[in-house]
Amino acid sequence: MKTIYTFFFGLFFSVLGMGTALSQNIHQHQQWQDLLQTYVNTNGDVDYKNLKKNERKLDTYLDLISKNPPQDSWTKNQKKAYLINAYNAFTVKLILDHYPVESIKDIGGFFSSPFTTEFAKIDGKLYSLDDIEKGMLLKMGDPRVHFAVNCASESCPKLLNEAYVASKLDKQLDASSKTFVNSNKNKLSKTKVELSKIFKWYASDFESEYGTVIRFINMYANETINEEAYIDYLSYSWELNEM
């Protein structure tokens, strides 16, 4: 009888330990990291065709995300990294669920948007991509996240081929911001700039933290732009960010 009790106590603590390890692993986002390294190139283009064949691996990561929602005990950077990775992973999942598709905008109907459709399960509740980005991430007061979340489109900031993690999150967000600001998604000069519409759609996010959009851009631009520079906006391509 003692042997049976010993076995079941051992099994209980073994399962408990697995659960604890799984919960702790959420901050490493290793499963998402592996997928990004395999199916996303340095330009942020995604090999959706081959990832579709391995979709189960993405589902495993999303299950981990779903069962380990942010806790009050988490640091701000842990919460932020979780939400960025969740947004990006659920966006990829949305594309795979409708693949092949030419644009994320083709998903949904006349009265529905892929960004407002509630499909991302976290802690038993369904959320939309807008819920994650606008309802959670942007409320944390860091406009750099605009260049970390990816909407599966050519004009979006690129999907980084590594997971965002709390231990180096600020460096990653600075690097992603610098990459986007100086990319061909913007045309910069001292007296005139043609900007991504992200800076138009979310101008208030940059203004509330940095005063003006130009001041934010100057933190990362290779060439300093005059505060009074003329601003225009480039057209936005929603074509799929596919290899």
Short mmCIF file of C-alpha atoms in Angstrom, two decimals:
data_model
loop_
_atom_site.label_atom_id
_atom_site.label_comp_id
_atom_site.label_asym_id
_atom_site.label_seq_id
_atom_site.Cartn_x
_atom_site.Cartn_y
_atom_site.Cartn_z
CA MET A 1 0.00 0.00 0.00
CA LYS A 2 2.84 2.36 0.87
CA THR A 3 4.33 1.73 -2.55
CA ILE A 4 1.06 2.74 -4.25
CA TYR A 5 0.87 5.99 -2.23
CA THR A 6 4.49 6.72 -3.04
CA PHE A 7 3.79 6.19 -6.73
CA PHE A 8 0.77 8.51 -6.82
CA PHE A 9 2.49 11.23 -4.76
CA GLY A 10 5.44 11.01 -7.11
CA LEU A 11 3.15 11.22 -10.14
CA PHE A 12 1.31 14.24 -8.66
CA PHE A 13 4.47 16.23 -8.03
CA SER A 14 5.85 15.21 -11.40
CA VAL A 15 2.79 16.60 -13.17
CA LEU A 16 2.88 19.69 -10.94
CA GLY A 17 6.51 20.21 -11.85
CA MET A 18 5.73 19.86 -15.55
CA GLY A 19 3.00 22.47 -15.21
CA THR A 20 5.32 24.85 -13.39
CA ALA A 21 8.06 24.35 -15.98
CA LEU A 22 5.55 24.94 -18.78
CA SER A 23 4.36 28.13 -17.10
CA GLN A 24 7.91 29.39 -16.65
CA ASN A 25 8.70 28.50 -20.27
CA ILE A 26 6.12 30.98 -21.48
CA HIS A 27 8.62 33.80 -20.89
CA GLN A 28 11.17 32.17 -23.21
CA HIS A 29 8.66 31.70 -26.06
CA GLN A 30 10.98 28.98 -27.38
CA GLN A 31 8.36 27.23 -29.51
CA TRP A 32 7.53 30.49 -31.28
CA GLN A 33 11.25 31.22 -31.64
CA ASP A 34 11.79 27.86 -33.37
CA LEU A 35 8.93 28.49 -35.80
CA LEU A 36 10.16 31.98 -36.64
CA GLN A 37 13.69 30.77 -37.25
CA THR A 38 12.42 28.04 -39.58
CA TYR A 39 9.70 29.79 -41.57
CA VAL A 40 10.49 33.54 -41.50
CA ASN A 41 13.44 35.11 -43.32
CA THR A 42 15.45 38.18 -42.31
CA ASN A 43 13.16 40.40 -44.41
CA GLY A 44 10.15 39.27 -42.41
CA ASP A 45 8.64 37.22 -45.25
CA VAL A 46 6.81 34.07 -44.19
CA ASP A 47 6.90 30.63 -45.79
CA TYR A 48 3.19 30.05 -45.19
CA LYS A 49 3.04 27.10 -47.57
CA ASN A 50 5.49 24.97 -45.60
CA LEU A 51 4.37 26.28 -42.24
CA LYS A 52 0.87 25.11 -43.12
CA LYS A 53 2.28 21.57 -43.27
CA ASN A 54 3.61 21.99 -39.75
CA GLU A 55 0.67 23.91 -38.35
CA ARG A 56 0.44 21.60 -35.35
CA LYS A 57 3.62 23.17 -33.94
CA LEU A 58 2.02 26.60 -34.07
CA ASP A 59 -1.12 25.21 -32.43
CA THR A 60 1.03 23.83 -29.60
CA TYR A 61 2.52 27.26 -28.95
CA LEU A 62 -0.88 28.96 -29.10
CA ASP A 63 -2.19 26.40 -26.61
CA LEU A 64 0.66 27.39 -24.28
CA ILE A 65 -0.24 31.06 -24.78
CA SER A 66 -3.90 30.34 -24.14
CA LYS A 67 -3.29 28.46 -20.89
CA ASN A 68 -0.74 30.90 -19.48
CA PRO A 69 -2.28 34.41 -19.60
CA PRO A 70 -0.44 37.39 -18.08
CA GLN A 71 -0.40 37.47 -14.29
CA ASP A 72 -0.17 40.38 -11.86
CA SER A 73 3.18 38.98 -10.73
CA TRP A 74 4.67 39.36 -14.22
CA THR A 75 6.89 42.32 -15.02
CA LYS A 76 5.72 44.91 -17.53
CA ASN A 77 8.21 43.61 -20.10
CA GLN A 78 7.03 40.03 -19.60
CA LYS A 79 3.46 41.11 -20.27
CA LYS A 80 4.49 43.21 -23.25
CA ALA A 81 6.57 40.43 -24.83
CA TYR A 82 3.73 37.95 -24.28
CA LEU A 83 1.20 40.22 -26.01
CA ILE A 84 3.48 41.01 -28.96
CA ASN A 85 4.20 37.33 -29.58
CA ALA A 86 0.55 36.42 -29.07
CA TYR A 87 -0.56 39.04 -31.62
CA ASN A 88 1.97 37.86 -34.20
CA ALA A 89 1.35 34.15 -33.67
CA PHE A 90 -2.44 34.50 -33.80
CA THR A 91 -2.11 36.59 -36.97
CA VAL A 92 -0.08 33.83 -38.62
CA LYS A 93 -2.69 31.32 -37.45
CA LEU A 94 -5.45 33.43 -39.02
CA ILE A 95 -3.61 33.40 -42.35
CA LEU A 96 -3.05 29.64 -42.20
CA ASP A 97 -6.72 29.03 -41.41
CA HIS A 98 -7.61 30.73 -44.72
CA TYR A 99 -4.54 29.87 -46.78
CA PRO A 100 -4.01 30.35 -49.67
CA VAL A 101 -5.06 33.99 -49.47
CA GLU A 102 -3.64 37.07 -51.21
CA SER A 103 -4.27 39.51 -48.37
CA ILE A 104 -5.38 39.47 -44.76
CA LYS A 105 -8.03 41.95 -45.89
CA ASP A 106 -9.64 39.14 -47.92
CA ILE A 107 -10.48 37.36 -44.67
CA GLY A 108 -13.93 38.13 -43.32
CA GLY A 109 -17.01 39.55 -44.97
CA PHE A 110 -18.37 42.93 -46.00
CA PHE A 111 -19.41 43.74 -42.43
CA SER A 112 -16.50 42.05 -40.64
CA SER A 113 -12.79 42.70 -40.34
CA PRO A 114 -9.99 40.22 -39.62
CA PHE A 115 -8.79 42.67 -36.96
CA THR A 116 -12.07 42.85 -35.06
CA THR A 117 -13.07 39.17 -35.33
CA GLU A 118 -12.79 37.43 -31.95
CA PHE A 119 -10.88 34.20 -32.52
CA ALA A 120 -7.75 34.33 -30.32
CA LYS A 121 -8.36 32.27 -27.20
CA ILE A 122 -6.59 33.42 -24.03
CA ASP A 123 -7.57 32.03 -20.64
CA GLY A 124 -10.84 30.66 -22.01
CA LYS A 125 -11.94 33.96 -23.58
CA LEU A 126 -11.94 34.99 -27.23
CA TYR A 127 -10.18 38.16 -28.32
CA SER A 128 -9.66 39.98 -31.60
CA LEU A 129 -6.30 41.23 -32.86
CA ASP A 130 -7.51 44.77 -32.11
CA ASP A 131 -8.31 43.69 -28.55
CA ILE A 132 -4.72 42.54 -28.09
CA GLU A 133 -3.08 45.53 -29.79
CA LYS A 134 -5.33 48.47 -28.98
CA GLY A 135 -7.04 47.14 -25.88
CA MET A 136 -3.95 45.78 -24.13
CA LEU A 137 -0.59 46.57 -25.72
CA LEU A 138 -1.04 50.24 -26.57
CA LYS A 139 -2.47 50.95 -23.14
CA MET A 140 1.00 50.18 -21.79
CA GLY A 141 2.19 53.49 -23.26
CA ASP A 142 4.96 52.31 -25.58
CA PRO A 143 4.43 53.28 -29.26
CA ARG A 144 7.48 51.19 -30.24
CA VAL A 145 5.18 48.17 -30.19
CA HIS A 146 3.74 49.43 -33.51
CA PHE A 147 6.95 48.16 -35.11
CA ALA A 148 6.88 44.82 -33.34
CA VAL A 149 3.36 43.64 -34.16
CA ASN A 150 2.89 42.39 -37.71
CA CYS A 151 -0.35 42.40 -39.71
CA ALA A 152 0.86 39.89 -42.35
CA SER A 153 1.14 42.58 -45.01
CA GLU A 154 3.91 44.08 -47.14
CA SER A 155 3.64 47.58 -45.70
CA CYS A 156 3.61 46.41 -42.10
CA PRO A 157 6.74 46.48 -40.00
CA LYS A 158 8.48 43.19 -40.69
CA LEU A 159 7.81 40.08 -38.65
CA LEU A 160 11.00 39.62 -36.65
CA ASN A 161 12.39 36.12 -37.09
CA GLU A 162 12.97 35.77 -33.37
CA ALA A 163 10.60 35.87 -30.42
CA TYR A 164 10.37 38.96 -28.27
CA VAL A 165 11.51 38.19 -24.73
CA ALA A 166 11.45 40.33 -21.59
CA SER A 167 15.18 40.00 -20.91
CA LYS A 168 16.08 41.98 -24.05
CA LEU A 169 12.77 43.56 -24.99
CA ASP A 170 13.90 47.20 -24.96
CA LYS A 171 16.83 46.43 -27.27
CA GLN A 172 14.52 44.48 -29.60
CA LEU A 173 11.93 47.27 -29.69
CA ASP A 174 14.57 49.92 -30.34
CA ALA A 175 16.07 47.79 -33.13
CA SER A 176 12.66 47.15 -34.71
CA SER A 177 11.82 50.86 -34.55
CA LYS A 178 15.13 51.85 -36.11
CA THR A 179 14.78 49.24 -38.86
CA PHE A 180 11.28 50.40 -39.77
CA VAL A 181 11.98 54.13 -39.64
CA ASN A 182 14.95 53.78 -42.00
CA SER A 183 13.34 51.21 -44.30
CA ASN A 184 11.73 51.81 -47.69
CA LYS A 185 8.39 52.05 -45.86
CA ASN A 186 9.35 55.70 -45.33
CA LYS A 187 11.15 58.33 -47.41
CA LEU A 188 13.10 60.71 -45.20
CA SER A 189 14.94 63.98 -45.83
CA LYS A 190 15.65 67.04 -43.70
CA THR A 191 12.77 69.15 -45.03
CA LYS A 192 10.26 66.64 -46.39
CA VAL A 193 9.16 63.17 -45.32
CA GLU A 194 6.82 60.61 -46.83
CA LEU A 195 5.77 58.34 -44.04
CA SER A 196 4.04 55.04 -43.55
CA LYS A 197 0.37 55.54 -42.73
CA ILE A 198 1.10 53.92 -39.38
CA PHE A 199 2.35 57.36 -38.33
CA LYS A 200 -0.95 58.88 -39.46
CA TRP A 201 -3.30 56.25 -38.03
CA TYR A 202 -1.56 56.19 -34.66
CA ALA A 203 -0.20 59.75 -34.51
CA SER A 204 -1.69 60.30 -31.05
CA ASP A 205 0.34 57.41 -29.62
CA PHE A 206 3.61 59.00 -30.73
CA GLU A 207 2.51 62.54 -29.80
CA SER A 208 1.42 61.58 -26.29
CA GLU A 209 4.82 60.06 -25.50
CA TYR A 210 7.21 62.18 -27.59
CA GLY A 211 5.36 65.42 -28.41
CA THR A 212 5.39 64.99 -32.19
CA VAL A 213 5.79 62.20 -34.73
CA ILE A 214 8.98 63.84 -36.05
CA ARG A 215 10.57 63.81 -32.60
CA PHE A 216 9.92 60.09 -32.33
CA ILE A 217 11.34 59.46 -35.80
CA ASN A 218 14.44 61.52 -35.01
CA MET A 219 15.27 59.12 -32.18
CA TYR A 220 15.93 56.43 -34.81
CA ALA A 221 16.44 58.16 -38.18
CA ASN A 222 19.87 58.05 -39.79
CA GLU A 223 19.43 61.72 -40.74
CA THR A 224 17.93 64.34 -38.45
CA ILE A 225 14.68 65.77 -39.79
CA ASN A 226 13.62 69.38 -39.25
CA GLU A 227 10.73 69.78 -36.81
CA GLU A 228 8.86 71.82 -39.46
CA ALA A 229 9.42 69.27 -42.23
CA TYR A 230 6.55 68.77 -44.69
CA ILE A 231 4.79 65.44 -44.06
CA ASP A 232 3.01 63.30 -46.62
CA TYR A 233 1.95 59.66 -46.44
CA LEU A 234 2.70 56.71 -48.69
CA SER A 235 0.13 54.23 -49.98
CA TYR A 236 -0.23 51.10 -47.86
CA SER A 237 0.07 47.63 -49.39
CA TRP A 238 -2.01 44.90 -47.78
CA GLU A 239 -0.52 42.20 -50.01
CA LEU A 240 0.48 39.11 -48.05
CA ASN A 241 4.03 39.09 -46.63
CA GLU A 242 4.81 35.76 -48.23
CA MET A 243 8.15 34.38 -49.47
#
